[in-house]
Coordinates of C-alpha atoms in Angstrom, one line a residue:
M764 CA -7.0 152.9 -135.9
A765 CA -7.8 156.3 -135.8
T766 CA -11.0 157.5 -139.0
L767 CA -11.0 161.1 -138.6
D768 CA -8.7 163.7 -140.3
K769 CA -7.3 166.6 -137.9
A770 CA -9.8 168.9 -139.6
T771 CA -12.9 166.8 -138.5
V772 CA -11.3 166.3 -134.8
D773 CA -10.6 170.5 -134.5
K774 CA -14.2 170.9 -135.9
L775 CA -15.7 168.2 -133.4
A776 CA -14.2 169.6 -130.4
E777 CA -14.8 173.0 -131.1
H778 CA -18.0 171.6 -132.3
L779 CA -19.0 170.2 -128.3
E780 CA -16.0 172.8 -126.6
N781 CA -19.1 175.3 -128.1
A782 CA -22.4 173.2 -126.7
E783 CA -20.5 172.7 -123.1
L784 CA -20.2 176.7 -122.9
E785 CA -22.7 177.8 -124.1
A786 CA -24.6 175.2 -122.1
R787 CA -26.8 174.0 -125.4
D788 CA -27.1 170.0 -126.0
V789 CA -26.3 168.4 -129.4
V790 CA -26.8 165.4 -130.9
K791 CA -24.7 162.7 -130.4
I792 CA -21.5 163.3 -132.8
T793 CA -21.6 159.2 -134.2
D794 CA -25.8 160.0 -135.9
D795 CA -22.5 162.0 -138.6
Y796 CA -19.4 160.1 -137.5
P797 CA -20.8 156.4 -137.5
A798 CA -17.4 155.5 -138.2
M799 CA -15.7 156.9 -135.2
D800 CA -13.3 154.7 -132.7
Y801 CA -12.4 155.5 -129.8
E802 CA -9.1 156.3 -131.3
D803 CA -10.8 159.1 -132.9
A804 CA -12.9 160.1 -129.6
Y805 CA -10.0 161.0 -127.7
N806 CA -8.1 162.5 -130.4
I807 CA -11.5 164.7 -130.2
Q808 CA -11.3 165.0 -125.8
W809 CA -7.7 165.3 -126.5
E810 CA -8.2 168.8 -128.8
I811 CA -10.8 170.6 -126.4
R812 CA -8.2 170.4 -123.4
R813 CA -5.3 171.8 -125.4
R814 CA -8.5 174.2 -126.3
K815 CA -9.0 175.2 -123.2
E816 CA -4.8 175.6 -122.3
S817 CA -4.8 177.7 -124.9
R818 CA -6.9 180.4 -123.1
G819 CA -5.0 180.1 -119.7
H820 CA -7.6 177.3 -118.3
R821 CA -5.4 174.4 -115.9
I822 CA -5.7 170.7 -115.8
V823 CA -6.0 170.0 -112.4
G824 CA -7.3 167.0 -112.4
M825 CA -8.2 163.5 -114.6
K826 CA -12.2 161.8 -113.5
M827 CA -13.1 157.9 -114.5
G828 CA -16.5 157.2 -115.5
L829 CA -19.1 154.5 -115.9
T830 CA -16.6 152.9 -113.4
S831 CA -19.7 150.6 -111.9
W832 CA -21.6 147.5 -113.7
A833 CA -25.2 148.8 -112.9
K834 CA -23.8 152.1 -114.4
M835 CA -22.0 151.0 -117.5
A836 CA -25.8 149.0 -118.1
Q837 CA -27.9 151.6 -117.2
M838 CA -26.3 154.3 -120.6
G839 CA -25.9 151.2 -122.8
V840 CA -22.3 151.1 -122.6
E841 CA -19.7 148.6 -122.1
Q842 CA -16.6 149.7 -120.8
P843 CA -15.2 152.9 -118.3
C844 CA -14.4 156.2 -120.1
Y845 CA -11.9 158.6 -118.6
G846 CA -12.3 162.5 -119.3
F847 CA -9.7 166.0 -118.0
L848 CA -11.3 168.3 -115.3
A849 CA -10.4 172.0 -116.2
D850 CA -10.0 174.5 -113.5
Y851 CA -13.4 176.1 -113.1
F852 CA -14.6 172.9 -112.5
S853 CA -14.3 173.2 -109.0
C854 CA -16.2 174.2 -106.6
E855 CA -15.9 174.3 -102.5
S856 CA -18.2 171.8 -100.1
G857 CA -20.9 174.5 -99.9
S858 CA -21.2 175.9 -103.2
A859 CA -24.1 177.1 -104.7
I860 CA -23.5 175.9 -108.4
D861 CA -24.8 177.8 -111.4
T862 CA -27.7 175.7 -113.2
S863 CA -27.8 178.7 -115.8
K864 CA -24.4 177.5 -117.0
L865 CA -25.4 173.8 -117.4
I866 CA -27.9 171.8 -119.5
H867 CA -29.0 168.6 -117.3
P868 CA -26.5 168.2 -114.3
K869 CA -26.5 165.1 -112.2
V870 CA -24.3 164.5 -109.2
E871 CA -22.5 161.2 -108.1
A872 CA -20.7 160.6 -105.0
E873 CA -17.1 159.3 -105.5
I874 CA -13.6 158.9 -103.9
A875 CA -11.1 160.4 -104.7
F876 CA -7.5 159.8 -105.2
V877 CA -4.3 162.0 -105.0
T878 CA -1.4 160.2 -105.6
R879 CA 2.3 161.3 -104.7
A880 CA 4.4 159.4 -107.6
P881 CA 3.8 158.8 -111.4
L882 CA 1.6 156.3 -112.6
R883 CA 2.2 154.5 -115.7
G884 CA 0.7 151.9 -117.7
P885 CA 0.9 149.0 -119.4
G886 CA 0.3 146.8 -116.6
C887 CA -0.6 149.2 -114.1
H888 CA -2.5 147.2 -110.8
V889 CA -4.3 148.3 -107.6
A890 CA -0.9 147.7 -105.9
D891 CA 0.3 149.9 -107.7
V892 CA -1.6 152.7 -107.7
F893 CA -1.9 152.2 -103.5
A894 CA 2.2 152.5 -103.5
A895 CA 1.5 155.5 -105.6
T896 CA -1.1 157.7 -103.4
D897 CA -0.8 160.5 -101.0
F898 CA -4.6 160.2 -99.6
I899 CA -8.0 159.4 -100.4
L900 CA -10.7 162.3 -100.2
P901 CA -14.3 162.7 -101.1
A902 CA -15.8 164.3 -103.9
V903 CA -19.4 164.6 -105.3
E904 CA -18.8 165.0 -109.6
V905 CA -21.4 167.2 -111.0
I906 CA -21.8 165.4 -114.4
D907 CA -23.6 167.5 -117.7
S908 CA -23.8 165.1 -120.7
R909 CA -24.3 168.2 -124.2
Y910 CA -26.4 165.3 -125.9
R911 CA -29.7 165.8 -125.7
D912 CA -31.6 163.8 -123.4
F913 CA -28.2 162.5 -122.0
K914 CA -28.3 160.1 -124.6
F915 CA -24.7 158.7 -126.2
D916 CA -22.9 156.0 -127.4
L917 CA -19.6 155.1 -125.5
I918 CA -17.8 156.4 -128.4
S919 CA -19.5 160.3 -128.6
V920 CA -19.8 160.3 -124.4
C921 CA -15.4 159.3 -124.9
A922 CA -15.2 162.6 -126.9
D923 CA -18.0 165.2 -125.0
N924 CA -14.7 164.9 -121.9
S925 CA -16.5 161.7 -120.2
S926 CA -19.1 164.4 -119.4
S927 CA -17.0 166.4 -117.1
S928 CA -18.7 169.4 -116.3
R929 CA -18.1 170.5 -112.3
F930 CA -16.9 168.3 -109.1
V931 CA -16.9 169.1 -105.0
T932 CA -14.4 168.5 -103.0
G933 CA -14.0 169.0 -98.8
G934 CA -14.7 166.5 -96.3
R935 CA -11.1 164.5 -94.4
C936 CA -8.4 163.4 -95.8
L937 CA -7.1 160.1 -95.0
P938 CA -4.0 157.0 -96.2
V939 CA -5.5 155.2 -98.1
D940 CA -4.1 152.1 -95.8
A941 CA -6.5 154.0 -92.8
T942 CA -9.7 152.6 -94.2
D943 CA -11.5 149.4 -96.5
L944 CA -12.0 151.0 -100.0
T945 CA -14.5 147.9 -100.4
T946 CA -16.3 148.9 -97.2
L947 CA -16.5 152.2 -97.3
G948 CA -20.2 153.5 -97.5
V949 CA -21.9 157.0 -98.6
V950 CA -25.5 157.7 -98.7
M951 CA -26.5 161.0 -100.3
E952 CA -29.3 163.3 -100.2
K953 CA -31.4 165.6 -101.8
N954 CA -33.7 168.0 -99.7
G955 CA -33.1 165.7 -97.1
E956 CA -34.8 163.1 -98.4
I957 CA -32.5 159.9 -98.5
V958 CA -32.0 159.3 -102.1
E959 CA -29.2 156.8 -103.1
M960 CA -26.8 154.4 -100.7
S961 CA -23.8 152.6 -101.3
T962 CA -20.2 151.7 -101.0
G963 CA -16.7 152.0 -102.9
A964 CA -17.0 148.7 -103.9
A965 CA -19.3 149.6 -106.4
V966 CA -16.6 151.0 -108.5
L967 CA -14.8 148.1 -110.0
G968 CA -15.1 146.1 -106.9
N969 CA -12.5 149.0 -105.3
P970 CA -11.9 151.8 -106.6
A971 CA -7.7 151.6 -106.4
A972 CA -8.7 149.4 -109.4
S973 CA -10.0 152.6 -111.4
V974 CA -6.8 154.7 -110.9
A975 CA -5.0 151.1 -112.5
M976 CA -7.3 151.1 -115.5
L977 CA -7.3 155.0 -116.3
A978 CA -3.1 154.6 -115.7
N979 CA -3.4 151.8 -118.5
M980 CA -5.7 153.9 -121.1
L981 CA -3.5 156.9 -120.6
G982 CA -0.4 154.7 -121.6
E983 CA -2.7 153.5 -124.6
R984 CA -1.5 156.8 -125.8
G985 CA 2.0 157.4 -124.2
E986 CA 0.3 159.0 -121.5
E987 CA 0.7 158.7 -117.6
I988 CA -1.0 160.4 -114.5
P989 CA 1.9 162.6 -113.0
A990 CA 2.5 163.0 -109.4
G991 CA 0.1 164.8 -107.2
T992 CA -3.1 164.3 -109.8
F993 CA -6.8 164.6 -107.9
I994 CA -8.6 161.6 -109.8
M995 CA -12.4 161.2 -109.4
T996 CA -12.9 157.4 -109.6
G997 CA -16.8 157.0 -110.7
G998 CA -19.9 157.3 -109.3
V999 CA -20.2 155.2 -106.1
T1000 CA -23.6 155.6 -106.1
A1001 CA -26.5 156.2 -109.4
A1002 CA -26.1 159.9 -110.6
V1003 CA -29.2 161.8 -109.3
A1004 CA -30.6 164.7 -111.4
V1005 CA -30.7 168.3 -110.0
E1006 CA -32.5 171.5 -110.9
A1007 CA -32.3 174.9 -109.4
G1008 CA -33.2 174.4 -105.7
D1009 CA -32.3 171.5 -104.4
V1010 CA -30.0 171.1 -101.7
I1011 CA -27.5 168.2 -101.9
N1012 CA -25.9 166.5 -99.0
V1013 CA -23.1 163.3 -99.0
R1014 CA -21.7 161.5 -96.0
Y1015 CA -19.2 159.5 -96.3
H1016 CA -17.6 157.2 -93.4
E1017 CA -14.3 159.0 -92.0
L1018 CA -14.3 160.7 -95.1
G1019 CA -16.8 163.5 -93.9
S1020 CA -19.4 164.8 -95.7
L1021 CA -19.7 167.4 -98.7
A1022 CA -22.9 169.8 -99.3
M1023 CA -23.8 171.7 -102.0
R1024 CA -26.5 173.8 -103.8
F1025 CA -27.9 175.0 -106.9
V1026 CA -29.4 177.9 -108.2

């Protein structure tokens, strides 16, 4: 049950969005509002979304975060979270990403889905996701928490749009049944050196399970995943810190590769 009134939700949404737009860090909001719950956090996130849409930005997809057990343990949180992707977050493979507009960026390799039919919870499961998927493709998310030193609790990060910032797409698209998602291999290189290797099973055992979880989480708010939605399913690899001058290349089994540089 929500603990914050609408005025406080609006104030915190403005506070967090300004931190993103101005590329400055802030302390986690639960320091000042320790009684906040998950409903409060997502009310703030949806208000940030409304603010962007009111200024003419389009929402071009959704993302799941903290979808590996190792990442949840690393960040000290107990369950995954979701966020939205705005149009200006999108970058093509080969892009130069401006670090002056970010605070402390990190990159994660991901497997993305595009739906051809809507998905709605509760009760959405992996078979529903396979039936509703148009294709999969490789993606890299640039996460950038607005919280100082990348330290937060789960309620605070949900409010902060789950650290959403930029994402990179490219490579090849495949039908969802054209490969085994659990064994799909990923290799990330930073400045020519391998820094991470993993497989799709790192994401909740199967990235399709992440999409099902998103549908069920949205269903709790009476929302659904519409047909044609681009969904990033969470980091297959651990998050790797980047700074100006770094070059990232990620190779995906059967899905090609993505590259980006940070300036």
